[in-house]
Short mmCIF file of C-alpha atoms and ligand atoms in Angstrom, two decimals:
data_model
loop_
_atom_site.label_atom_id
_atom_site.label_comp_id
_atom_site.label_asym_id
_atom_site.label_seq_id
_atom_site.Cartn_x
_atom_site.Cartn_y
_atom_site.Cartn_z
CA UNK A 1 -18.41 28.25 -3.36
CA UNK A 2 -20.22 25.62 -1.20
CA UNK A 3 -17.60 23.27 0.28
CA UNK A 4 -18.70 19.76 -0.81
CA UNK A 5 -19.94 17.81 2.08
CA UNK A 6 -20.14 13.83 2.51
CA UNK A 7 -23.71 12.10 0.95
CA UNK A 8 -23.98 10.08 4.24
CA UNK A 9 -23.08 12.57 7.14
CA UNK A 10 -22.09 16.03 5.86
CA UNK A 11 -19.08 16.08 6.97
CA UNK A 12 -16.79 18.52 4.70
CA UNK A 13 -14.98 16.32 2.44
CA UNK A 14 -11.57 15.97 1.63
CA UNK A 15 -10.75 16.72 -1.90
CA UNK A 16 -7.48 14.77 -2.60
CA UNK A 17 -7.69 15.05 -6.69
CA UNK A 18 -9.38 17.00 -9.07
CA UNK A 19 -9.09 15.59 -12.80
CA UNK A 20 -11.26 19.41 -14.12
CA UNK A 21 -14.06 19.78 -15.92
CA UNK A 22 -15.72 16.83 -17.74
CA UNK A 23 -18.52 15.91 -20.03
CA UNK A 24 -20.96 12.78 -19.00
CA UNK A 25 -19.50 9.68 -20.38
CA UNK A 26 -22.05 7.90 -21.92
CA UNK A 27 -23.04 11.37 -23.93
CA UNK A 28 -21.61 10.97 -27.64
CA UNK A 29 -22.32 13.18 -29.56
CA UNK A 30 -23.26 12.66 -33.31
CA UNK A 31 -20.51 14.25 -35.90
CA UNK A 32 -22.80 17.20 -36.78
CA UNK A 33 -23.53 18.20 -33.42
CA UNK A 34 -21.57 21.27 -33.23
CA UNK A 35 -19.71 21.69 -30.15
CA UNK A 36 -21.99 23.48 -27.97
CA UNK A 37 -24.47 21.18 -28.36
CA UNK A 38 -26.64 18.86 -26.28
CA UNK A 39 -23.81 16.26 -25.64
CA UNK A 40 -20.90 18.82 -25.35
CA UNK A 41 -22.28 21.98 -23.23
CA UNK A 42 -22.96 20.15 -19.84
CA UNK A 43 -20.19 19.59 -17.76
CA UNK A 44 -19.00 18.56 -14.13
CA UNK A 45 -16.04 18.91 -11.95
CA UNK A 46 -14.71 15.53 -11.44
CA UNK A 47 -12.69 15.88 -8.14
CA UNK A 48 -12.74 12.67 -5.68
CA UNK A 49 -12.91 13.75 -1.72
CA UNK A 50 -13.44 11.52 1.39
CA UNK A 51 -15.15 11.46 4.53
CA UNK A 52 -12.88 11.29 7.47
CA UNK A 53 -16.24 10.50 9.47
CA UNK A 54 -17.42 7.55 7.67
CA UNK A 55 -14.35 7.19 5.19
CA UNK A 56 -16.11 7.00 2.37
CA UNK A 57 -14.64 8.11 -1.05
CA UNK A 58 -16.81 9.50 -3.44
CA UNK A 59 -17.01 12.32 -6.14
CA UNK A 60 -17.12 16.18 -5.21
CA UNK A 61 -19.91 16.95 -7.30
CA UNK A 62 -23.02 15.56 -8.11
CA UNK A 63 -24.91 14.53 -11.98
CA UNK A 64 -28.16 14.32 -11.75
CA UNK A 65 -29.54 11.58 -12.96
CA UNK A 66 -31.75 13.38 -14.67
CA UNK A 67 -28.72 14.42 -16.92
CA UNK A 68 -27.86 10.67 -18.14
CA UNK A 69 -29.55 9.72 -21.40
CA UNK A 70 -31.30 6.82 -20.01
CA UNK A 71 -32.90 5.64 -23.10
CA UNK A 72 -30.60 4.34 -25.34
CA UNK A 73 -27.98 3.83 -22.82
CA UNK A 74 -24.59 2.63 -24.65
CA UNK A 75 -23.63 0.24 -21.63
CA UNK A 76 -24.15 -3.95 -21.98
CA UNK A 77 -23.05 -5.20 -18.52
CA UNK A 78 -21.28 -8.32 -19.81
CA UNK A 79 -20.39 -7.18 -23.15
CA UNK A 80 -17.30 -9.03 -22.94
CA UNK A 81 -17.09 -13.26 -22.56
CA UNK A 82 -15.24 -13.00 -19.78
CA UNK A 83 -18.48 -10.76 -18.11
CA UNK A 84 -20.56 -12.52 -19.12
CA UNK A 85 -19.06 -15.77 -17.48
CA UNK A 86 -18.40 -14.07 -14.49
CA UNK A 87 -22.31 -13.13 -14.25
CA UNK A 88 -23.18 -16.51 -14.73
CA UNK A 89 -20.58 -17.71 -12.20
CA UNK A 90 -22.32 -15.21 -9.82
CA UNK A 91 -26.21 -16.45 -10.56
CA UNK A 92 -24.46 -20.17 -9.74
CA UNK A 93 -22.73 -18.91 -6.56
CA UNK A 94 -25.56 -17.41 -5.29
CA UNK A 95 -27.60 -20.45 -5.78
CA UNK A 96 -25.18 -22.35 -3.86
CA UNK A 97 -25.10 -20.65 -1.13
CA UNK A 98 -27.37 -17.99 -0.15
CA UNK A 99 -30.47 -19.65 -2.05
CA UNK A 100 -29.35 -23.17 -1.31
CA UNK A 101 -32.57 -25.38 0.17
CA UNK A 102 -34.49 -21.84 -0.92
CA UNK A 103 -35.36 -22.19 -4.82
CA UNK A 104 -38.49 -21.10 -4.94
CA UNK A 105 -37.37 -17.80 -3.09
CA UNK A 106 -38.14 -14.34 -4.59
CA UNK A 107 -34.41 -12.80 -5.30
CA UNK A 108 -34.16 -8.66 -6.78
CA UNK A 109 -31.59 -7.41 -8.67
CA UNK A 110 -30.72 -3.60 -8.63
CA UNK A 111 -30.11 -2.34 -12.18
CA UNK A 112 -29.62 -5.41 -14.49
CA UNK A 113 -28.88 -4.47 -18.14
CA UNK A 114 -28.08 -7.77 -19.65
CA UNK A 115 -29.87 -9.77 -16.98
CA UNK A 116 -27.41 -12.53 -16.95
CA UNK A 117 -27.46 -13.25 -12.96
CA UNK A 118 -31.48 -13.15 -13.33
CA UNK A 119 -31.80 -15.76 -16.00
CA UNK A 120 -28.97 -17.88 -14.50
CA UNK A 121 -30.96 -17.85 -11.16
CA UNK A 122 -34.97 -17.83 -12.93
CA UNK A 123 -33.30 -21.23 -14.71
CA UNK A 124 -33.07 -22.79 -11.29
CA UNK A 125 -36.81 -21.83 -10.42
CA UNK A 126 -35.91 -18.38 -8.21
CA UNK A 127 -38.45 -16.24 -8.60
CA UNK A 128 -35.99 -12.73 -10.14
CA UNK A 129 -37.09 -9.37 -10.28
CA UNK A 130 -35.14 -6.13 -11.58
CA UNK A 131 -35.32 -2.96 -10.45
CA UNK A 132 -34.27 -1.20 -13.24
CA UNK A 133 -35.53 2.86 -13.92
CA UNK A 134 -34.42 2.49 -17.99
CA UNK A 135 -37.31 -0.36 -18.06
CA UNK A 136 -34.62 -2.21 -19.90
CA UNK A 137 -32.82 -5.72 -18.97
CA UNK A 138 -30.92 -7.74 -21.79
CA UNK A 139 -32.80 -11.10 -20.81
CA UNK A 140 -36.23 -11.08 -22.35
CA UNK A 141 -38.55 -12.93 -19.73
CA UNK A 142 -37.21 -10.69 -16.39
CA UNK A 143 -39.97 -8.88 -14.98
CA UNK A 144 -38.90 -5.42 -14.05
CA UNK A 145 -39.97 -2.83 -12.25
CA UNK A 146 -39.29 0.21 -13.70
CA UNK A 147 -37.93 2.43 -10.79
CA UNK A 148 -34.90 3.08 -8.49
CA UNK A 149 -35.14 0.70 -4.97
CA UNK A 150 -36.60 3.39 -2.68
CA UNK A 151 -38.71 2.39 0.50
CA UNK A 152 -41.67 3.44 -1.18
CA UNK A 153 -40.68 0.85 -4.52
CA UNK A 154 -39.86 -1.35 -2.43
CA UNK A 155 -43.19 -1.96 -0.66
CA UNK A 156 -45.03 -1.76 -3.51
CA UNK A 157 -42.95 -4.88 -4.83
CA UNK A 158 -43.50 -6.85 -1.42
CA UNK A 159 -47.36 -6.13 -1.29
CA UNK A 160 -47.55 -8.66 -4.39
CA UNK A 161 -44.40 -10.87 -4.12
CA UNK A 162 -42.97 -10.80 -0.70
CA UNK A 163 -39.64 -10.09 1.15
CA UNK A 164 -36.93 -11.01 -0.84
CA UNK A 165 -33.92 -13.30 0.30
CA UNK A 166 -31.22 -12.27 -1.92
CA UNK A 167 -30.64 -8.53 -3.28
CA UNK A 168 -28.10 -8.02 -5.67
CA UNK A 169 -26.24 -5.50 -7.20
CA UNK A 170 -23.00 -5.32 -9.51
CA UNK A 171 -21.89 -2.15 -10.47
CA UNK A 172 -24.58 -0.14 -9.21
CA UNK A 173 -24.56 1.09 -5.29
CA UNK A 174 -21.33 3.10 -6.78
CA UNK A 175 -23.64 5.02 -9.22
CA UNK A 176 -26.83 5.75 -6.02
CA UNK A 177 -26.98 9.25 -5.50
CA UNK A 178 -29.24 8.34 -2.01
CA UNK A 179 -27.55 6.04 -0.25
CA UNK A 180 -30.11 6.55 2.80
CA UNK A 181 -33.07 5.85 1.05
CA UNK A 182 -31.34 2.93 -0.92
CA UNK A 183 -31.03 1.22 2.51
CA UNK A 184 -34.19 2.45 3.52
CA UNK A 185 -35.48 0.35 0.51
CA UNK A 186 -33.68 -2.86 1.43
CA UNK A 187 -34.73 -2.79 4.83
CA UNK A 188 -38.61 -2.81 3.07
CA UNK A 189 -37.89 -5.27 0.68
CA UNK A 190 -35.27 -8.01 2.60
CA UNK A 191 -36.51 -10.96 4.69
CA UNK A 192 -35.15 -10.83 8.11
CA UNK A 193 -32.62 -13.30 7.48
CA UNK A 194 -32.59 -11.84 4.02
CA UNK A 195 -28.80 -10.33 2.38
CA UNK A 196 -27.67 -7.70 0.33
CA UNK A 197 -24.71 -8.83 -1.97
CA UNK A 198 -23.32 -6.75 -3.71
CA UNK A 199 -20.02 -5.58 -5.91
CA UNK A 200 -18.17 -2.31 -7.58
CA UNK A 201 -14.99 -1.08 -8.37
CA UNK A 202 -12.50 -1.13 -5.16
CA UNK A 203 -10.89 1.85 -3.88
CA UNK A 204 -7.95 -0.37 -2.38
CA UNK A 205 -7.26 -1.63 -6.07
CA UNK A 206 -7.87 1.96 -7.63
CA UNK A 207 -5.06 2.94 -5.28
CA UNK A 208 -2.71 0.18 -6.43
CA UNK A 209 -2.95 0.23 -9.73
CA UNK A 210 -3.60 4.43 -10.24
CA UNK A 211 -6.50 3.70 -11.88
CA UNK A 212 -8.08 7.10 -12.14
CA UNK A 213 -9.89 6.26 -15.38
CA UNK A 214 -12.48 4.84 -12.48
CA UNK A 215 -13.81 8.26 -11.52
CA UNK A 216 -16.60 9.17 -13.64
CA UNK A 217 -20.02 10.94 -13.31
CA UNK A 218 -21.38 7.30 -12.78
CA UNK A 219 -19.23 6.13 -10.20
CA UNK A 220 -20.28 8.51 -7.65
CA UNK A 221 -18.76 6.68 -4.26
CA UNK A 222 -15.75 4.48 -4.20
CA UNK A 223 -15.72 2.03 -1.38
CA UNK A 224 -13.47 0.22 0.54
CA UNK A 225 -14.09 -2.35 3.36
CA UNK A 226 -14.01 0.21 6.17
CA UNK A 227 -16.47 2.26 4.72
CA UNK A 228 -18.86 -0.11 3.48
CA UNK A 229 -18.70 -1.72 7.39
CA UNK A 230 -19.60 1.87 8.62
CA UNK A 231 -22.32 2.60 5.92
CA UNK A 232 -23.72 -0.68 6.75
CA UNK A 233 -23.73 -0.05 10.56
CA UNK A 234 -25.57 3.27 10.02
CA UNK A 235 -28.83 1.64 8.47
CA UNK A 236 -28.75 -1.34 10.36
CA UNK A 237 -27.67 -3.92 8.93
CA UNK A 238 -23.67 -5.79 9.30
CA UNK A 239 -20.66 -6.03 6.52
CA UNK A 240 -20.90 -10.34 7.15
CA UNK A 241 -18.94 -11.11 4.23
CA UNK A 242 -16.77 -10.18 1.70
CA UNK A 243 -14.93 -11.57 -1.60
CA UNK A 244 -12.08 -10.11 -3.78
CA UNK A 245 -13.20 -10.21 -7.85
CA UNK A 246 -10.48 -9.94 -10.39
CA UNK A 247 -13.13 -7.97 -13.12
CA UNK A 248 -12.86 -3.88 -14.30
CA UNK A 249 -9.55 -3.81 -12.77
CA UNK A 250 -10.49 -5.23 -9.30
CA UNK A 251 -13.78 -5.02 -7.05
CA UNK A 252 -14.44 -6.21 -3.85
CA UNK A 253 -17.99 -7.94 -3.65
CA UNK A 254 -19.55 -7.19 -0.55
CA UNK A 255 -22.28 -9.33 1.95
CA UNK A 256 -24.54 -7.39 4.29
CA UNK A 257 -26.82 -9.25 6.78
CA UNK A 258 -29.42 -7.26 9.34
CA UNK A 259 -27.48 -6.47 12.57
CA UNK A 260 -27.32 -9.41 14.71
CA UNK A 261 -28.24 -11.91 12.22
CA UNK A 262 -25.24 -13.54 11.15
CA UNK A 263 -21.30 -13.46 12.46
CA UNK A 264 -19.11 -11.64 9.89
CA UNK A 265 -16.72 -14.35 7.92
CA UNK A 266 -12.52 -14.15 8.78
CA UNK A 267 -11.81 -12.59 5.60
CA UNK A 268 -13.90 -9.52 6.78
CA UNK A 269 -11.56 -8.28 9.86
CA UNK A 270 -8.79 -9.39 7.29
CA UNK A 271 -9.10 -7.04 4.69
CA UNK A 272 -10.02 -4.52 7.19
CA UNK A 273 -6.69 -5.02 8.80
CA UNK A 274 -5.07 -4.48 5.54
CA UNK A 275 -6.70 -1.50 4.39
CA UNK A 276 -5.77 -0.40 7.87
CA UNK A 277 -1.91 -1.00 7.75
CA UNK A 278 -1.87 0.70 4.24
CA UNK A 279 -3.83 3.67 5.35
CA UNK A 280 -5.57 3.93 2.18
CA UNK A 281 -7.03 7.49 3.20
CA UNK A 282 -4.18 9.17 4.86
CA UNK A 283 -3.02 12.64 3.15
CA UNK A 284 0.07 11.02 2.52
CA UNK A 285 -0.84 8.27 0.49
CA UNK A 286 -3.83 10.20 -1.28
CA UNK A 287 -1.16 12.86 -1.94
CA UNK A 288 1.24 10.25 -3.54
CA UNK A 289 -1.49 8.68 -5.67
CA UNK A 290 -2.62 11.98 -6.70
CA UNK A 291 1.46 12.58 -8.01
CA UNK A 292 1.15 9.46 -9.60
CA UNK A 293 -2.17 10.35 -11.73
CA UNK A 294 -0.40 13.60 -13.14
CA UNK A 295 2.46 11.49 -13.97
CA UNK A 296 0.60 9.15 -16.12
CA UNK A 297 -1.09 12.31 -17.51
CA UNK A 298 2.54 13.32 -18.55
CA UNK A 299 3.81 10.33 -20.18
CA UNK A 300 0.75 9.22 -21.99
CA UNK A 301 0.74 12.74 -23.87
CA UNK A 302 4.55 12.75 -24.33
CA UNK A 303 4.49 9.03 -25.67
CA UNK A 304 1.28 10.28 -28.12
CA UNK A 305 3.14 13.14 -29.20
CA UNK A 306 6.30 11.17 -29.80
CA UNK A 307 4.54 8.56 -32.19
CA UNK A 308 2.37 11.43 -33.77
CA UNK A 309 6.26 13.29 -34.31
CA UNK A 310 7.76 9.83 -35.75
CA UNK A 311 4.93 9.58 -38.38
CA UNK A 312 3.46 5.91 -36.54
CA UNK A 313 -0.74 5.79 -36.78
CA UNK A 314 -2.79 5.17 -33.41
CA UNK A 315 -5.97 4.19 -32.88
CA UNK A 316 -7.79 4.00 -29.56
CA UNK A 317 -9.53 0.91 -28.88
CA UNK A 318 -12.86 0.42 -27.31
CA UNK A 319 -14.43 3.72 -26.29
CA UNK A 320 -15.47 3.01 -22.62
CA UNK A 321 -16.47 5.35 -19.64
CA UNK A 322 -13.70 5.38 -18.14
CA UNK A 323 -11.41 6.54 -21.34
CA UNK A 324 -13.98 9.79 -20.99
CA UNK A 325 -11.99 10.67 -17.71
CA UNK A 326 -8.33 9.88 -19.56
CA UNK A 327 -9.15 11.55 -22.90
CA UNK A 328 -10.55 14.35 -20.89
CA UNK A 329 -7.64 14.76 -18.08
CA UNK A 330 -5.16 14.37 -20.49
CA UNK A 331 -6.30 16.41 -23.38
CA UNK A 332 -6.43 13.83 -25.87
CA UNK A 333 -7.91 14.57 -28.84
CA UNK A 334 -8.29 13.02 -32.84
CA UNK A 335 -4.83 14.92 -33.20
CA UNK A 336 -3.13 12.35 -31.08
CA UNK A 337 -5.79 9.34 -31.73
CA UNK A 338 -7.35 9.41 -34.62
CA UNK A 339 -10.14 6.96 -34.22
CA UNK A 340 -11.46 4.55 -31.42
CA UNK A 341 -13.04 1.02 -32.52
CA UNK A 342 -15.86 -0.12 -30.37
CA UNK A 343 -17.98 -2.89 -30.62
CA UNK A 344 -21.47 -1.48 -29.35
CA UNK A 345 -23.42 0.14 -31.81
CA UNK A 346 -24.66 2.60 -30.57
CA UNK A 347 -21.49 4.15 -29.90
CA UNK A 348 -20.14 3.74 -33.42
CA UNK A 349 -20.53 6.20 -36.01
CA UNK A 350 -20.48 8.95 -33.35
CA UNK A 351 -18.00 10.79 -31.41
CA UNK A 352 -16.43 10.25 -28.05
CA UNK A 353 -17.60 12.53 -25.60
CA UNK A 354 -15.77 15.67 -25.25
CA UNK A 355 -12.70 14.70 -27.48
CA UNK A 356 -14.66 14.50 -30.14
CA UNK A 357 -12.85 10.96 -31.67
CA UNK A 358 -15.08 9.26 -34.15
CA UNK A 359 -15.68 6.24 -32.95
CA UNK A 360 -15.62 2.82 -35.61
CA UNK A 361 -16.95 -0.61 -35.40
CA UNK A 362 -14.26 -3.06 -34.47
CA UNK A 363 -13.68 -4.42 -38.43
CA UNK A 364 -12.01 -1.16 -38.67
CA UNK A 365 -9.11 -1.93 -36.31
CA UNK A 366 -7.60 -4.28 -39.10
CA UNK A 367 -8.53 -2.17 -42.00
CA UNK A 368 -5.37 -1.95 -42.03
CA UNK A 369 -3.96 -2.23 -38.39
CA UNK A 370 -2.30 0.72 -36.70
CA UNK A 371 1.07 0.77 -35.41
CA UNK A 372 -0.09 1.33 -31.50
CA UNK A 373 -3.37 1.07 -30.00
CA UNK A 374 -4.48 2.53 -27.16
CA UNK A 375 -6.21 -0.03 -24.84
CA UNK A 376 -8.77 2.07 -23.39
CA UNK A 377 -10.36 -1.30 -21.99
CA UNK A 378 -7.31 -2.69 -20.23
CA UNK A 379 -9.72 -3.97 -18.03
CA UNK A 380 -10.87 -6.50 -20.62
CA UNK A 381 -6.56 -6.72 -21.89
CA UNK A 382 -6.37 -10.69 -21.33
CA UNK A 383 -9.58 -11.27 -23.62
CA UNK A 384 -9.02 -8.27 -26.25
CA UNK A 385 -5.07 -9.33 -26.24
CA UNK A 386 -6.21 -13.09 -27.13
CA UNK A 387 -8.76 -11.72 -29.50
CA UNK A 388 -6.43 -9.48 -31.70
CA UNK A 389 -3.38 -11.87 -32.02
CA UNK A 390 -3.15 -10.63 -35.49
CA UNK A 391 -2.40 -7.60 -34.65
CA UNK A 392 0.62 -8.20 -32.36
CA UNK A 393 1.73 -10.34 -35.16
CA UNK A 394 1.20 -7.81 -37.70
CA UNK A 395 3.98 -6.05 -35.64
CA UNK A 396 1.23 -3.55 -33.87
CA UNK A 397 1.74 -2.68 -29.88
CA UNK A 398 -0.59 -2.11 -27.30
CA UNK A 399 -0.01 1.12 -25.35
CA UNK A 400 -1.46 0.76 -21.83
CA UNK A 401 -1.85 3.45 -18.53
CA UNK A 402 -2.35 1.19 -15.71
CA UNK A 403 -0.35 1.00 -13.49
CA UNK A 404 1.74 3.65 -15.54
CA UNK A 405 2.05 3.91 -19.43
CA UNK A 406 3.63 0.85 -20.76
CA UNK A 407 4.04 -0.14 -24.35
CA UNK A 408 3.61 -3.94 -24.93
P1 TMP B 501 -16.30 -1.49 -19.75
O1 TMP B 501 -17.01 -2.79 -19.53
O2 TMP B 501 -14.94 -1.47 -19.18
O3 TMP B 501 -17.08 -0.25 -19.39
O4 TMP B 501 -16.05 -1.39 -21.32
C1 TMP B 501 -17.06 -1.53 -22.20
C2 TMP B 501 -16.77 -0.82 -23.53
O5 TMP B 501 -15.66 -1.44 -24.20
C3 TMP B 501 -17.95 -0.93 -24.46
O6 TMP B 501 -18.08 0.30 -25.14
C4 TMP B 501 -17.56 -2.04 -25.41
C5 TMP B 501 -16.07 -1.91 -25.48
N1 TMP B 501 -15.38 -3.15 -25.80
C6 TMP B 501 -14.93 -3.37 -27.10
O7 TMP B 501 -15.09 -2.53 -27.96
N2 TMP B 501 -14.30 -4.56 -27.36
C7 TMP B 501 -14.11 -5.52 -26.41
O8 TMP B 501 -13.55 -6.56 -26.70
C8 TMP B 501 -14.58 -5.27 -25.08
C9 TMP B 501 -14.39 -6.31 -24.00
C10 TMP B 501 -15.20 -4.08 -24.81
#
């Protein structure tokens, strides 16, 4: 077996937890597909390691991207209000600072879906383009071009529209399976006083909260301060600033400037100071977080089985990525919850991937309620939990796993 090495340096990872063999979590599978089939036969070992060179976190093994069913991908970026507010909020931030005095500049997105940024910014007069390989962005009038950012893309792009002063990315540098050549592509396509702005899931609130449900074959790095400071320092360029977010359960939103362009803001050295005093990639503390996972493991099943014992219905509610990971780890199956409602539709009327639980449109979660639902989006809880009043009041309780399994 070939030890898994780091994606930036080769260093031999550390493997601190390995959650077994998965399926990809956007693959769900149509009832009659039988169990071997397309969706079900391909699987991965999701195990998380890190770098002690460059600290970076990421997964053990690698999807291809050549695996995911791009067309027809089941994911809408701001799918929720409070996404799509915060996307808007972003677009609006961005012109305020970055673009301010520049609103005729040319700005890029990496991998839009819903396009919500773009349009917020193209309503100011920026001049947006996606790069986006599915061809596809939510927000009719983007131009896109259809590739990955690459130094070859990305000089194709500035031979007709220039360097670009903003590049942005939400959710995305997590899922880049070359990290090298993404930066080799920025440093094509930025202006020299040009930034890179971007935002994921944080490793620091993963941590906190025991949110394994994060890891999944499209998260493939999970970064923290330090590591996004040495990853930019490799490729030239400087972590200048850096923002918490409160979305999907945390992110840090991150500014890179060329080296020697700009002076990094306080809150920089801050949070690397605190991700220093809590040692967020010691053995000891990976070790302890790793206990912690196989304890929620434990008392989700033994709270399912309990209910399933006592006769009370469950239903699993909203059929995201990351409940691929929990229903996976944890064995979860229609035997413990029945159904999941979900309000994309592409997703409904098929199976979850690898536990096989049909998934319904969201009119089914009151037809008639359950006793407990499983919030597999707890990172959406405020908004669902305002949204389905009725079904608190009905006497139903929401079962959650983050921090540790709760009933509420
Ligand atoms: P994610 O943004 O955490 O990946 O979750 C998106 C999934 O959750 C997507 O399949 C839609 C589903 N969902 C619902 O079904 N109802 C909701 O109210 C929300 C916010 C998401």
């Amino acid at each position: 077996m070939t030890v898994p090495s780091c994606r930036i340096c080769g260093t031999p990872l550390h493997t601190f937890l390995d959650l077994g063999h998965h399926p990809l979590s956007s693959a769900f599978p149509a009832p009659a597909e039988p169990l071997a089939g397309a969706c079900d036969a391909f699987r991965y070992r999701l195990a998380v390691g890190h770098c002690e060179r460059c600290a970076l976190v990421q997964l053990t093994d690698d999807v291809p991207h050549e695996r995911r069913p791009y067309e027809g991908y089941p994911y809408h970026s701001s799918g929720s209000a409070t996404m799509r507010e915060h996307f808007r909020a972003t677009g609006r931030r961005l012109l305020r600072t970055e673009l301010r005095g520049h609103r005729a500049a040319f700005a890029v997105e990496i991998g839009c879906t819903d396009g919500v940024v773009l349009r917020t910014l193209a309503d100011a007069g920026v001049r947006p383009l996606a790069f986006e390989p599915s061809g596809r962005c939510g927000y009719g009038g983007a131009r896109v071009h259809r590739a990955f950012l690459t130094a070859a893309s990305a000089r194709e792009v500035v031979a007709t529209e220039g360097r670009a002063r903003v590049v942005y990315a939400a959710n995305t540098v997590c899922d880049v399976a070359d990290l090298p050549e993404l930066f080799a592509g920025l440093d094509e396509l930025l202006a020299a006083d040009g930034v890179f702005v971007f935002e994921d899931p944080y490793f620091g609130e993963i941590v906190g909260r025991t949110a394994f449900d994060q890891f999944y074959d499209e998260h493939r790095c999970y970064f923290t301060a330090t590591s996004v400071r040495a990853l930019a320092e490799r490729f030239g360029f400087r972590l200048v600033g850096i923002e918490r977010l409160p979305v999907h359960g945390g992110q840090l939103r991150y500014t890179l400037a060329r080296a020697g362009r700009r002076a990094p803001a306080p809150a920089v050295a801050d949070i690397l100071a605190e991700e220093e005093a809590r040692g967020l990639t010691d053995p000891a503390v990976l070790a302890a977080f790793a206990d912690r996972v196989d304890r929620v493991r434990r008392d989700l099943v033994a709270l399912l089985e309990e209910l399933r014992a006592a006769g009370r219905t469950v239903a699993g509610y909203a059929a995201t990525a990351k409940s691929c990971t929990v229903t996976t780890y944890c064995g979860l199956g229609p035997h413990l919850v029945p159904y999941v409602c979900d309000s994309t539709p592409a997703k409904q009327g098929r199976l979850t991937p690898g536990a096989r639980i049909p998934v319904r449109p969201p009119a089914a979660f009151g037809a008639p309620y359950p006793d407990h639902a499983l919030l597999f989006a707890w990172n959406h809880a405020a908004e669902i939990m305002a949204r389905e009043q009725a079904f608190r009041a009905a006497g139903g309780r929401w079962i959650l796993y983050v921090p540790e399994v709760h009933v509420v």
